[in-house]
Coordinates of C-alpha atoms and ligand atoms in Angstrom, one line a residue:
M29 CA 50.0 172.2 133.9
S30 CA 51.8 175.3 132.6
E31 CA 51.3 178.8 134.1
K32 CA 52.9 180.1 130.9
K33 CA 50.3 178.9 128.5
L34 CA 46.9 180.6 128.8
T35 CA 43.7 180.6 126.8
V36 CA 41.4 183.6 126.8
S37 CA 37.9 183.1 125.5
G38 CA 35.1 185.6 125.0
F39 CA 32.9 187.1 122.4
A40 CA 34.4 189.7 120.1
S41 CA 32.1 192.6 120.8
C42 CA 32.7 192.3 124.6
S43 CA 35.0 195.1 125.8
A44 CA 36.0 193.3 129.0
Y45 CA 37.1 190.4 126.8
Q46 CA 39.1 192.7 124.6
Q47 CA 40.8 194.3 127.6
A48 CA 41.8 190.9 129.1
K49 CA 43.0 189.7 125.7
N50 CA 45.0 192.8 125.0
A51 CA 46.7 192.6 128.5
L52 CA 47.7 189.0 127.8
L53 CA 48.9 189.7 124.3
G54 CA 50.8 192.8 125.5
M55 CA 52.6 190.6 128.1
K56 CA 53.4 188.1 125.3
A57 CA 54.9 190.9 123.2
I58 CA 57.2 191.8 126.1
Y59 CA 58.1 188.2 126.9
P60 CA 57.7 186.4 123.5
K61 CA 59.6 183.3 124.5
E62 CA 58.0 183.0 128.0
F63 CA 54.3 183.0 127.3
D64 CA 52.0 181.3 124.9
I65 CA 48.5 182.8 124.6
T66 CA 45.6 181.2 122.8
V67 CA 42.8 183.4 121.8
N68 CA 39.4 181.7 121.3
E69 CA 37.4 184.1 119.3
C70 CA 37.2 182.6 115.8
K71 CA 34.0 182.4 113.8
T72 CA 32.4 179.0 113.5
F73 CA 34.7 177.2 111.1
L74 CA 33.7 174.2 109.1
S75 CA 36.4 172.1 107.7
S76 CA 35.4 169.2 105.5
H77 CA 37.1 166.4 103.7
R78 CA 34.9 164.1 101.8
F79 CA 32.4 162.7 104.3
L80 CA 34.0 164.3 107.4
V81 CA 32.9 167.5 108.8
V82 CA 34.9 168.9 111.6
I83 CA 33.7 171.8 113.7
F84 CA 36.3 173.6 115.8
L85 CA 35.2 174.5 119.3
I86 CA 34.8 178.3 119.1
V87 CA 32.6 181.2 120.0
A88 CA 31.7 184.2 118.0
T89 CA 28.6 186.0 119.2
R90 CA 27.4 186.8 122.7
D91 CA 24.6 184.2 122.4
E92 CA 27.0 181.5 121.2
Y93 CA 29.4 182.3 123.9
M94 CA 26.8 182.2 126.6
A95 CA 25.4 178.9 125.2
W96 CA 28.9 177.4 125.2
L97 CA 30.1 178.6 128.6
P98 CA 28.0 176.4 131.0
S99 CA 29.3 173.2 129.4
F100 CA 32.8 174.4 129.4
R101 CA 33.3 176.1 132.8
E102 CA 32.8 172.8 134.7
T103 CA 35.8 171.4 132.9
I104 CA 38.1 174.0 134.5
D105 CA 36.4 173.9 137.9
A106 CA 34.7 177.3 137.5
P107 CA 31.0 176.5 137.9
N108 CA 30.1 180.0 138.9
H109 CA 31.8 181.9 136.1
K110 CA 29.0 183.6 134.1
T111 CA 30.7 186.4 132.1
S112 CA 32.9 187.1 129.2
P113 CA 35.9 186.6 129.1
I114 CA 37.0 183.4 130.8
V115 CA 40.7 182.7 131.1
W116 CA 42.5 179.5 132.1
F117 CA 46.0 178.0 132.1
E118 CA 47.1 175.0 130.1
G119 CA 46.0 171.8 131.9
G120 CA 42.7 173.4 132.9
K121 CA 43.5 175.7 135.9
Y122 CA 41.0 178.6 136.1
L123 CA 42.4 182.1 136.2
G124 CA 39.3 184.2 136.1
G125 CA 37.6 187.0 134.1
R126 CA 38.9 190.4 133.1
D127 CA 39.8 191.8 136.5
D128 CA 41.6 188.7 137.6
T129 CA 43.5 188.6 134.3
I130 CA 44.6 192.2 134.5
A131 CA 45.7 191.8 138.1
W132 CA 47.7 188.7 137.2
V133 CA 49.4 190.5 134.3
K134 CA 50.1 193.6 136.5
N135 CA 51.7 191.4 139.1
L136 CA 54.0 189.8 136.6
L137 CA 55.0 193.1 135.0
T138 CA 55.7 194.9 138.3
R139 CA 57.9 192.1 139.9
T140 CA 61.5 193.0 140.1
E141 CA 63.1 189.9 138.7
E142 CA 62.8 188.6 135.1
P143 CA 60.6 185.5 134.6
P144 CA 62.8 182.4 134.9
S145 CA 64.3 181.4 131.6
T146 CA 66.7 178.5 132.3
P147 CA 66.9 176.5 129.1
P148 CA 66.3 172.8 129.8
N149 CA 69.2 170.3 129.6
V150 CA 71.9 172.8 128.6
D151 CA 75.4 172.5 129.8
P152 CA 77.0 175.5 131.7
W153 CA 78.3 178.1 129.2
N154 CA 81.7 179.8 129.6
P155 CA 82.1 182.4 126.7
S156 CA 85.9 182.4 127.2
H157 CA 86.1 178.6 126.8
G158 CA 89.3 178.8 124.7
F159 CA 88.2 176.1 122.2
D160 CA 88.3 176.6 118.4
Y161 CA 84.6 176.7 118.1
D162 CA 81.5 177.2 120.2
L163 CA 79.8 174.4 118.4
V164 CA 80.7 171.7 116.0
V165 CA 77.9 169.9 114.3
I166 CA 78.8 166.4 112.9
G167 CA 76.5 165.6 110.0
G168 CA 75.3 168.0 107.4
G169 CA 71.8 166.5 106.8
S170 CA 68.4 167.9 107.6
G171 CA 68.9 168.3 111.3
G172 CA 72.6 169.2 111.3
L173 CA 72.4 172.0 108.7
A174 CA 69.4 173.6 110.4
C175 CA 71.2 173.5 113.8
A176 CA 74.5 174.9 112.5
K177 CA 72.8 177.8 110.7
E178 CA 70.6 178.7 113.6
A179 CA 73.5 178.6 116.0
V180 CA 75.4 181.1 113.9
K181 CA 72.3 183.3 113.8
N182 CA 72.4 183.3 117.6
G183 CA 76.0 184.5 117.7
A184 CA 77.9 181.2 117.9
K185 CA 81.1 180.3 116.1
V186 CA 80.2 177.1 114.3
A187 CA 81.7 174.4 112.1
C188 CA 79.7 171.6 110.4
L189 CA 81.2 168.4 109.1
D190 CA 79.6 166.3 106.5
Y191 CA 81.2 163.2 105.0
V192 CA 79.4 160.5 103.0
K193 CA 80.8 157.0 103.4
P194 CA 80.2 155.3 100.0
S195 CA 77.5 152.5 100.1
P196 CA 78.8 148.9 99.7
H197 CA 77.8 149.4 96.0
G198 CA 79.9 152.5 95.8
S199 CA 77.1 155.2 95.7
K200 CA 78.0 158.5 97.2
W201 CA 76.6 162.0 97.1
G202 CA 77.0 165.6 98.2
L203 CA 76.1 167.9 101.1
G204 CA 72.5 167.7 102.5
G205 CA 72.2 164.3 104.0
T206 CA 69.7 161.5 103.4
C207 CA 66.6 163.4 102.6
V208 CA 68.0 165.5 99.8
N209 CA 70.2 162.9 98.2
V210 CA 68.8 159.5 98.7
G211 CA 65.5 160.0 100.6
C212 CA 62.5 162.3 100.5
I213 CA 63.5 164.4 97.4
P214 CA 64.3 161.7 94.8
K215 CA 61.7 159.5 96.3
K216 CA 58.9 162.1 96.0
L217 CA 60.0 163.0 92.5
M218 CA 59.9 159.4 91.4
H219 CA 56.5 159.0 93.1
M220 CA 55.3 162.0 91.1
G221 CA 56.7 160.5 87.9
A222 CA 54.7 157.3 88.7
Q223 CA 51.5 159.3 89.4
L224 CA 51.8 160.9 86.0
G225 CA 51.9 157.4 84.5
E226 CA 48.7 156.6 86.5
H227 CA 47.0 159.8 85.2
A228 CA 48.0 158.9 81.7
K229 CA 46.1 155.6 82.1
V230 CA 42.9 157.5 82.9
A231 CA 43.5 160.5 80.5
K232 CA 41.3 158.9 77.8
S233 CA 38.3 159.1 80.1
Y234 CA 39.0 162.8 80.4
G235 CA 39.0 163.3 76.7
W236 CA 42.7 163.1 76.0
T237 CA 44.3 161.0 73.3
G238 CA 47.8 160.0 72.8
F239 CA 48.8 159.2 76.3
E240 CA 47.9 155.5 76.2
N241 CA 51.3 154.2 75.0
G242 CA 53.6 156.4 77.0
K243 CA 56.8 154.9 78.3
N244 CA 59.1 156.1 81.0
N245 CA 62.7 156.8 80.1
W246 CA 64.7 156.0 83.3
D247 CA 67.9 157.7 82.1
E248 CA 66.1 161.0 81.6
L249 CA 64.1 160.8 84.9
R250 CA 67.2 159.9 86.9
D251 CA 69.4 162.6 85.3
H252 CA 66.8 165.3 85.9
I253 CA 66.5 164.3 89.5
Q254 CA 70.2 164.0 90.0
D255 CA 70.8 167.4 88.4
H256 CA 68.2 168.9 90.8
I257 CA 70.0 167.3 93.7
K258 CA 73.4 168.6 92.6
G259 CA 71.8 172.1 92.5
L260 CA 70.6 171.6 96.1
N261 CA 74.0 170.4 97.2
F262 CA 75.6 173.5 95.8
G263 CA 73.0 175.7 97.3
Y264 CA 73.6 174.3 100.8
R265 CA 77.4 174.9 100.5
V266 CA 76.7 178.5 99.4
Q267 CA 74.3 179.0 102.3
L268 CA 76.8 177.7 104.9
R269 CA 79.5 180.0 103.5
E270 CA 77.2 183.1 103.3
Q271 CA 75.9 182.5 106.8
G272 CA 79.3 182.0 108.3
V273 CA 79.4 178.3 109.1
T274 CA 82.7 176.7 108.5
Y275 CA 82.0 173.6 106.3
L276 CA 84.4 170.7 106.5
N277 CA 83.8 167.9 104.0
K278 CA 85.5 165.5 106.5
L279 CA 84.6 162.5 108.6
G280 CA 84.3 163.4 112.3
K281 CA 85.9 161.1 114.9
F282 CA 85.8 162.0 118.6
K283 CA 89.2 162.0 120.5
G284 CA 87.6 163.3 123.7
P285 CA 84.5 165.3 124.8
N286 CA 86.0 168.5 123.4
T287 CA 88.2 167.2 120.6
L288 CA 87.4 165.9 117.1
E289 CA 89.6 164.4 114.5
C290 CA 88.5 165.5 111.0
I291 CA 89.6 163.1 108.3
D292 CA 89.3 164.0 104.6
S293 CA 88.9 161.6 101.6
K294 CA 92.7 161.3 101.3
G295 CA 93.1 160.4 104.9
K296 CA 94.5 163.8 105.9
V297 CA 93.8 164.5 109.6
Q298 CA 92.9 167.9 111.1
V299 CA 92.1 168.2 114.9
I300 CA 89.6 170.8 116.0
T301 CA 88.2 171.5 119.5
A302 CA 84.8 172.8 120.5
A303 CA 82.8 173.7 123.7
R304 CA 79.8 171.8 122.4
F305 CA 79.1 169.1 119.8
V306 CA 75.9 168.0 118.1
I307 CA 75.8 164.5 116.6
A308 CA 73.5 164.6 113.6
T309 CA 74.9 161.7 111.6
G310 CA 71.5 160.1 110.6
G311 CA 71.2 156.5 109.6
R312 CA 72.1 154.2 106.8
P313 CA 70.1 151.2 105.3
T314 CA 70.6 148.0 107.3
P315 CA 72.4 145.4 105.1
I316 CA 70.6 142.2 104.5
N317 CA 72.4 139.4 106.2
I318 CA 71.8 136.3 104.1
P319 CA 74.0 134.4 101.7
G320 CA 74.4 136.6 98.6
G321 CA 73.0 139.6 100.6
E322 CA 75.8 141.7 99.1
Y323 CA 74.1 141.6 95.7
A324 CA 71.1 143.6 97.0
I325 CA 71.2 147.3 96.5
T326 CA 69.5 149.7 98.9
S327 CA 67.8 153.1 98.7
D328 CA 71.3 154.6 98.8
D329 CA 71.9 153.2 95.3
L330 CA 68.4 153.1 93.7
F331 CA 68.0 156.7 92.7
S332 CA 71.2 156.8 90.7
L333 CA 71.2 153.3 89.1
D334 CA 72.8 153.4 85.7
K335 CA 70.0 151.3 84.2
P336 CA 66.3 150.9 85.0
P337 CA 65.8 148.4 87.9
G338 CA 63.7 146.0 85.7
K339 CA 62.0 143.2 87.5
T340 CA 62.6 143.9 91.1
C341 CA 62.4 142.0 94.3
V342 CA 61.9 144.4 97.2
V343 CA 62.6 143.0 100.6
G344 CA 61.0 144.9 103.5
A345 CA 57.7 146.0 105.0
G346 CA 58.4 149.5 106.0
Y347 CA 57.5 152.7 104.2
V348 CA 60.8 152.8 102.2
A349 CA 60.0 149.3 100.8
L350 CA 56.5 150.1 99.8
E351 CA 57.2 153.5 98.4
C352 CA 60.1 152.3 96.3
G353 CA 58.2 149.2 95.1
G354 CA 55.3 151.5 94.3
F355 CA 57.2 153.9 92.1
I356 CA 59.2 151.2 90.3
A357 CA 55.9 149.5 89.3
G358 CA 54.2 152.9 88.7
L359 CA 56.9 154.0 86.3
G360 CA 56.5 150.8 84.4
L361 CA 60.2 150.0 85.0
G362 CA 59.5 146.3 85.7
E363 CA 57.4 143.8 87.6
V364 CA 57.6 144.2 91.4
V365 CA 57.4 141.6 94.1
I366 CA 57.6 142.7 97.7
L367 CA 58.7 140.1 100.3
V368 CA 57.3 141.1 103.7
R369 CA 58.4 139.2 106.8
S370 CA 55.4 140.3 109.0
R371 CA 52.9 143.1 108.9
P372 CA 53.5 145.8 106.3
L373 CA 53.6 149.3 107.8
R374 CA 53.4 147.7 111.2
T375 CA 53.2 150.9 113.2
F376 CA 50.5 152.5 111.1
D377 CA 46.7 152.1 111.5
Q378 CA 46.1 148.6 110.0
D379 CA 42.7 149.2 108.6
T380 CA 44.1 152.2 106.6
V381 CA 47.1 150.2 105.5
K382 CA 44.8 147.5 104.0
Y383 CA 43.5 150.1 101.5
V384 CA 47.0 151.0 100.5
L385 CA 48.0 147.4 100.0
D386 CA 44.8 146.5 98.1
Y387 CA 45.5 149.4 95.7
M388 CA 49.1 148.4 95.2
K389 CA 48.0 144.8 94.4
Q390 CA 45.0 145.6 92.2
E391 CA 45.9 148.8 90.4
G392 CA 49.7 148.6 90.6
G393 CA 50.0 145.0 89.7
I394 CA 52.4 144.5 92.6
R395 CA 52.8 141.1 94.2
I396 CA 53.1 141.3 98.0
E397 CA 54.2 138.0 99.5
E398 CA 53.5 138.2 103.3
G399 CA 55.2 136.1 106.0
I400 CA 58.2 135.5 103.7
L401 CA 61.9 136.2 104.1
P402 CA 64.4 135.6 101.3
K403 CA 66.8 132.7 102.2
S404 CA 69.6 133.6 99.7
I405 CA 70.5 135.4 96.5
E406 CA 72.5 133.9 93.7
K407 CA 74.1 135.8 90.9
L408 CA 73.4 134.1 87.5
S409 CA 75.6 134.1 84.4
N410 CA 72.9 136.1 82.6
G411 CA 73.5 139.0 85.0
R412 CA 70.2 138.4 86.8
Y413 CA 69.7 137.3 90.4
L414 CA 68.0 134.2 91.6
V415 CA 66.2 134.8 94.9
H416 CA 65.3 131.8 97.0
Y417 CA 62.3 132.5 99.3
G418 CA 59.7 130.4 101.0
D419 CA 59.6 127.2 98.8
K420 CA 60.2 129.2 95.6
S421 CA 63.1 130.5 93.6
E422 CA 62.6 133.4 91.2
E423 CA 64.8 135.5 88.8
F424 CA 65.0 139.2 89.2
D425 CA 67.0 142.0 87.6
T426 CA 67.4 143.9 90.9
V427 CA 67.0 143.0 94.5
L428 CA 66.3 146.0 96.8
A429 CA 66.8 145.5 100.5
A430 CA 64.7 147.9 102.5
I431 CA 64.6 146.1 105.9
G432 CA 65.2 149.1 108.1
R433 CA 67.8 151.7 108.9
T434 CA 70.7 151.6 111.3
P435 CA 71.9 154.8 113.2
D436 CA 75.2 155.9 111.8
L437 CA 77.6 155.9 114.7
S438 CA 80.3 153.9 113.0
K439 CA 83.7 155.6 112.8
L440 CA 82.4 158.4 115.1
G441 CA 84.8 157.3 117.8
I442 CA 82.3 157.4 120.6
E443 CA 84.4 154.8 122.4
N444 CA 87.0 157.6 122.8
L445 CA 84.7 159.8 124.9
S446 CA 85.6 160.1 128.6
S447 CA 82.3 158.5 129.7
P448 CA 80.1 156.4 127.5
L449 CA 77.2 157.8 125.5
T450 CA 74.0 156.1 126.5
I451 CA 72.8 154.0 123.6
H452 CA 69.4 152.3 123.5
K453 CA 69.9 148.5 123.4
S454 CA 67.4 147.6 120.7
S455 CA 67.3 150.7 118.5
G456 CA 71.1 151.3 118.8
K457 CA 70.3 155.0 118.9
I458 CA 71.5 157.7 121.3
I459 CA 69.4 158.3 124.3
A460 CA 69.0 162.0 125.2
T461 CA 66.8 164.3 127.2
N462 CA 65.8 167.4 125.2
E463 CA 68.6 166.3 122.8
Q464 CA 71.3 166.4 125.6
T465 CA 73.1 163.1 125.8
S466 CA 74.7 161.5 128.8
I467 CA 77.8 163.7 128.2
P468 CA 76.5 167.2 129.0
N469 CA 78.3 169.2 126.2
I470 CA 77.3 166.6 123.5
Y471 CA 73.9 166.7 122.0
A472 CA 72.2 164.5 119.4
L473 CA 69.3 165.0 117.0
G474 CA 67.5 163.6 114.0
D475 CA 67.5 159.9 112.9
V476 CA 70.4 159.1 115.3
L477 CA 68.3 160.0 118.4
H478 CA 66.2 157.3 120.2
D479 CA 62.5 158.0 120.3
A480 CA 62.6 160.7 117.6
P481 CA 60.7 160.1 114.4
E482 CA 62.8 159.5 111.3
L483 CA 61.5 162.5 109.5
T484 CA 63.1 165.6 108.0
P485 CA 60.8 168.3 109.3
S486 CA 61.1 167.1 112.9
A487 CA 64.9 166.9 112.5
I488 CA 65.0 170.5 111.2
L489 CA 62.8 171.9 113.9
A490 CA 64.7 170.0 116.6
G491 CA 68.0 171.4 115.3
K492 CA 66.7 175.0 115.2
L493 CA 65.2 174.8 118.7
L494 CA 68.3 173.2 120.1
A495 CA 70.5 176.0 118.7
R496 CA 68.3 178.6 120.2
R497 CA 68.4 176.9 123.6
L498 CA 72.2 176.6 123.4
F499 CA 73.0 180.1 122.2
G500 CA 69.8 182.1 122.1
N501 CA 68.5 182.0 125.6
S502 CA 65.4 180.2 124.5
T503 CA 63.6 177.5 126.5
D504 CA 61.5 176.1 123.6
T505 CA 61.7 172.3 123.1
I506 CA 60.3 170.1 120.4
S507 CA 57.3 167.9 121.0
Y508 CA 57.5 164.7 118.9
R509 CA 53.8 164.0 119.4
N510 CA 51.2 164.4 116.6
I511 CA 53.5 164.8 113.7
A512 CA 51.7 164.5 110.5
T513 CA 53.3 161.8 108.3
A514 CA 52.8 160.8 104.7
V515 CA 53.6 157.6 103.0
F516 CA 54.0 158.1 99.2
T517 CA 52.7 154.7 98.1
P518 CA 50.6 154.6 94.8
L519 CA 47.6 155.3 96.9
E520 CA 49.0 157.8 99.5
L521 CA 48.6 157.3 103.2
G522 CA 48.4 160.3 105.5
T523 CA 48.5 159.8 109.2
V524 CA 48.7 161.8 112.4
G525 CA 48.3 160.8 116.1
F526 CA 47.2 157.4 117.5
S527 CA 46.3 154.4 115.4
E528 CA 43.1 152.7 116.7
E529 CA 45.3 149.9 118.2
D530 CA 47.6 152.3 120.0
A531 CA 44.7 154.4 121.2
I532 CA 43.1 151.3 122.7
N533 CA 46.4 150.4 124.4
E534 CA 46.7 153.9 125.8
Y535 CA 43.2 154.8 126.9
G536 CA 41.2 151.5 126.8
K537 CA 38.6 150.3 124.4
D538 CA 35.6 152.1 126.1
A539 CA 37.3 155.5 126.1
I540 CA 37.7 155.8 122.4
E541 CA 35.4 155.8 119.3
C542 CA 36.4 155.4 115.7
F543 CA 34.6 157.0 112.8
I544 CA 35.4 155.5 109.4
S545 CA 34.4 156.3 105.8
E546 CA 35.1 154.4 102.6
F547 CA 34.6 156.4 99.5
K548 CA 35.5 156.7 95.8
P549 CA 37.2 160.0 95.1
L550 CA 35.6 162.1 92.4
E551 CA 38.7 161.9 90.2
W552 CA 38.1 158.1 90.0
S553 CA 34.5 158.4 89.0
I554 CA 34.8 158.7 85.2
S555 CA 37.8 156.4 84.7
D556 CA 37.8 152.9 83.4
V557 CA 40.1 151.8 86.1
H558 CA 39.7 151.9 89.9
H559 CA 36.6 149.7 89.9
D560 CA 37.6 147.4 92.7
V561 CA 39.4 149.9 95.0
N562 CA 38.3 152.5 97.4
S563 CA 39.7 155.3 99.5
F564 CA 39.4 155.4 103.3
V565 CA 39.4 157.7 106.3
K566 CA 39.4 156.9 109.9
I567 CA 39.1 159.3 112.8
V568 CA 40.1 158.1 116.3
V569 CA 38.3 160.1 119.0
L570 CA 38.8 160.2 122.7
K571 CA 35.3 160.4 124.1
E572 CA 36.3 162.6 127.1
S573 CA 39.8 163.8 127.9
N574 CA 40.9 164.2 131.4
N575 CA 40.3 168.0 131.3
G576 CA 36.8 167.4 130.1
I577 CA 37.1 168.1 126.4
K578 CA 34.6 165.9 124.6
N579 CA 35.3 164.0 121.3
K580 CA 39.0 165.1 121.1
V581 CA 40.5 163.8 117.8
I582 CA 43.6 161.8 118.8
G583 CA 44.2 160.0 115.5
L584 CA 43.4 160.6 111.8
H585 CA 44.3 158.3 109.0
I586 CA 43.7 158.7 105.3
A587 CA 44.4 156.4 102.4
A588 CA 43.4 158.5 99.3
P589 CA 44.8 160.5 96.4
N590 CA 46.9 163.4 97.8
A591 CA 46.6 162.1 101.4
G592 CA 50.2 163.3 102.0
E593 CA 49.1 167.0 101.4
V594 CA 45.7 166.6 103.1
I595 CA 47.1 165.3 106.4
Q596 CA 49.3 168.4 107.0
G597 CA 46.4 170.7 107.8
Y598 CA 44.8 168.2 110.0
G599 CA 48.1 167.8 111.9
L600 CA 48.0 171.5 112.7
A601 CA 44.3 171.3 113.7
M602 CA 45.0 168.3 116.0
N603 CA 47.8 170.1 117.7
K604 CA 45.4 173.0 118.3
G605 CA 42.9 170.7 120.0
L606 CA 40.6 169.5 117.1
T607 CA 37.3 168.0 118.2
Y608 CA 34.9 166.0 116.1
E609 CA 31.2 166.3 115.6
V610 CA 29.2 164.5 112.9
S611 CA 27.2 167.1 111.1
S612 CA 23.8 165.9 109.9
L613 CA 23.6 169.1 107.9
Y614 CA 26.5 168.1 105.8
Q615 CA 25.3 164.5 105.3
D616 CA 21.9 165.8 104.1
C617 CA 23.7 167.7 101.4
L618 CA 25.4 164.7 99.9
Ligands
FAD24 C1 64.1 156.4 100.9 C2 63.8 157.4 102.0 C3 62.7 158.2 101.9 C4 62.4 159.2 102.8 N1 61.4 160.0 102.7 C5 61.1 160.9 103.6 C6 59.9 161.7 103.5 O1 59.2 161.7 102.5 N2 59.7 162.7 104.4 C7 60.5 162.8 105.6 O2 60.3 163.6 106.4 N3 61.6 161.9 105.7 C8 61.9 161.0 104.8 N4 62.9 160.2 105.0 C9 63.7 160.3 106.2 C10 64.7 161.5 106.2 O3 65.5 161.4 105.1 C11 65.5 161.5 107.5 O4 64.6 161.4 108.6 C12 66.4 162.7 107.6 O5 67.2 162.9 106.5 C13 67.2 162.6 108.9 O6 68.0 163.8 109.0 P1 69.3 163.7 109.9 O7 69.8 165.1 110.0 O8 69.1 163.0 111.2 O9 70.4 162.8 109.1 P2 70.8 162.7 107.6 O10 70.0 163.6 106.7 O11 70.9 161.3 107.3 O12 72.3 163.4 107.6 C14 73.4 162.8 108.3 C15 74.6 163.2 107.6 O13 75.7 163.0 108.4 C16 76.8 162.4 107.6 N5 77.7 161.7 108.5 C17 77.5 160.5 109.1 N6 78.6 160.2 109.9 C18 79.4 161.3 109.8 C19 80.7 161.6 110.4 N7 81.3 160.7 111.3 N8 81.3 162.7 110.1 C20 80.8 163.6 109.2 N9 79.6 163.3 108.6 C21 78.9 162.2 108.9 C22 76.0 161.5 106.7 O14 76.8 161.2 105.5 C23 74.9 162.4 106.3 O15 75.2 163.3 105.2 C24 63.3 159.3 104.0 C25 64.4 158.4 104.1 C26 64.7 157.5 103.1 C27 65.9 156.6 103.3

């Protein structure tokens, strides 16, 4: 329960409601970082996606408010509250109506001391620390760059190191980290290229001619993507310079809790000191440890290959494996076989995953061999690779290992720190509380942090919020719950919140209900393909939450065209307390 997060609800034409609301918003204007005010005064808002209709819990007119109030007031233990407005704290503690709210605000504003604002998990700050920098960020990827720039904005003197250790196949790249160079950006562009190929297949049904025999030119696609990436690399360097962050294209290696050795590509060493450090070194693909494993490339190499991958054996069951396998097949670059040790996309809702896999097999022509691990890889005299798996051996042009990612702590010198950094035994990642590690002046964020999602937007937000806590007197921390995530497989998957399985584990089978819908998207309806595949949506609902909210949406999973875009709005709605109601009105219209 937080006494800093309040919700005020009433009907718009009620003057008492307007006074209470204005008092709360005025207080928020004075203490923007201290209080969070939610105003419940929207008009009834209907959001629909295919067969789903979602009604947000809201009130608009006096009658609607009065009709809603009796069912709600019980949930915040205010059975006798009969008027507009009603105000309560996060977690369901009742504050009162207009008079109680104004009295509460007055009390806060007239008190002599400032509201407490101790940032959580921040080491003591001495402005005359005498080190070279206030903050040194190690790693110029999504999280590190965001943190460094935000720290400067908040008055800190900052350096940011970024150094790319070449992959075992010799691939390297510029400033910006995994997402920009060998992750989200090239992956999404190649996925879009593959989707164009898919659209070309159905173009005839839409009256177009001339698309049928299209062929993708790998060299052109790769060069355009790499040019775009180089532009981004340059832009990041310019941004750092313009914003006053010292950029060091050097490998960082701790010599102590305030000292870092910075080593350039020629081995030249510079030593710098800082009051605080942020480790944002991300992760690298885990190498495949089988005889001949060294022949397998990884996602670090794929996007800059000098020739098209051709017939490809993808090893792995995670999103990188399925996305890469999906676009290689979709671009028509070669036959794709995916070897999956156990369940594909294991942590995602499995009913939804099934639609993604069916689509990949039936529409994408991809072979997915489940329960199989490769035993060895041989290089043949014709330049191809012979992969031995199960009881078979098969020739491929390329073997792509996508069996997971390992946090990049190698060469960071963490063994030189005065006390050990706490590392999680199985993930190998740094354990931290609100990004503060076991060494108080050293922080960690992004892919290197245990229990944080391996996603760019969350690394960016974590970096910004950390910088504000360290140098901007903010107390805001990131919540890693309910982060909308997209998987850019040929049929996209969008997901936010609990899978059905996880929801049952968390709340028990009787406490939840799932609503599913299988459908053919309109864009498939006039095409000659897509006969045997469908799209799918599942909503996981908590029948009654512990503060009495009925039918709270705690999970939403979509396998459909554009699911990656669709899910983002639902992510926001879920974080704002989305509830679910089946509307017979909408069903009648179908
Ligand atoms: C194929 C693929 C597709 C992806 N697609 C998506 C997607 O669609 N959406 C999404 O949100 N996320 C996606 N991701 C994940 C996303 O890229 C990462 O979550 C994100 O980049 C993590 O940011 P980070 O700041 O933690 O680390 P990174 O971006 O990895 O940056 C770390 C940087 O630190 C450098 N470094 C390491 N050690 C040192 C050292 N000692 N000294 C100096 N520099 C060092 C590294 O070279 C690197 O440049 C994808 C990842 C992959 C591999």
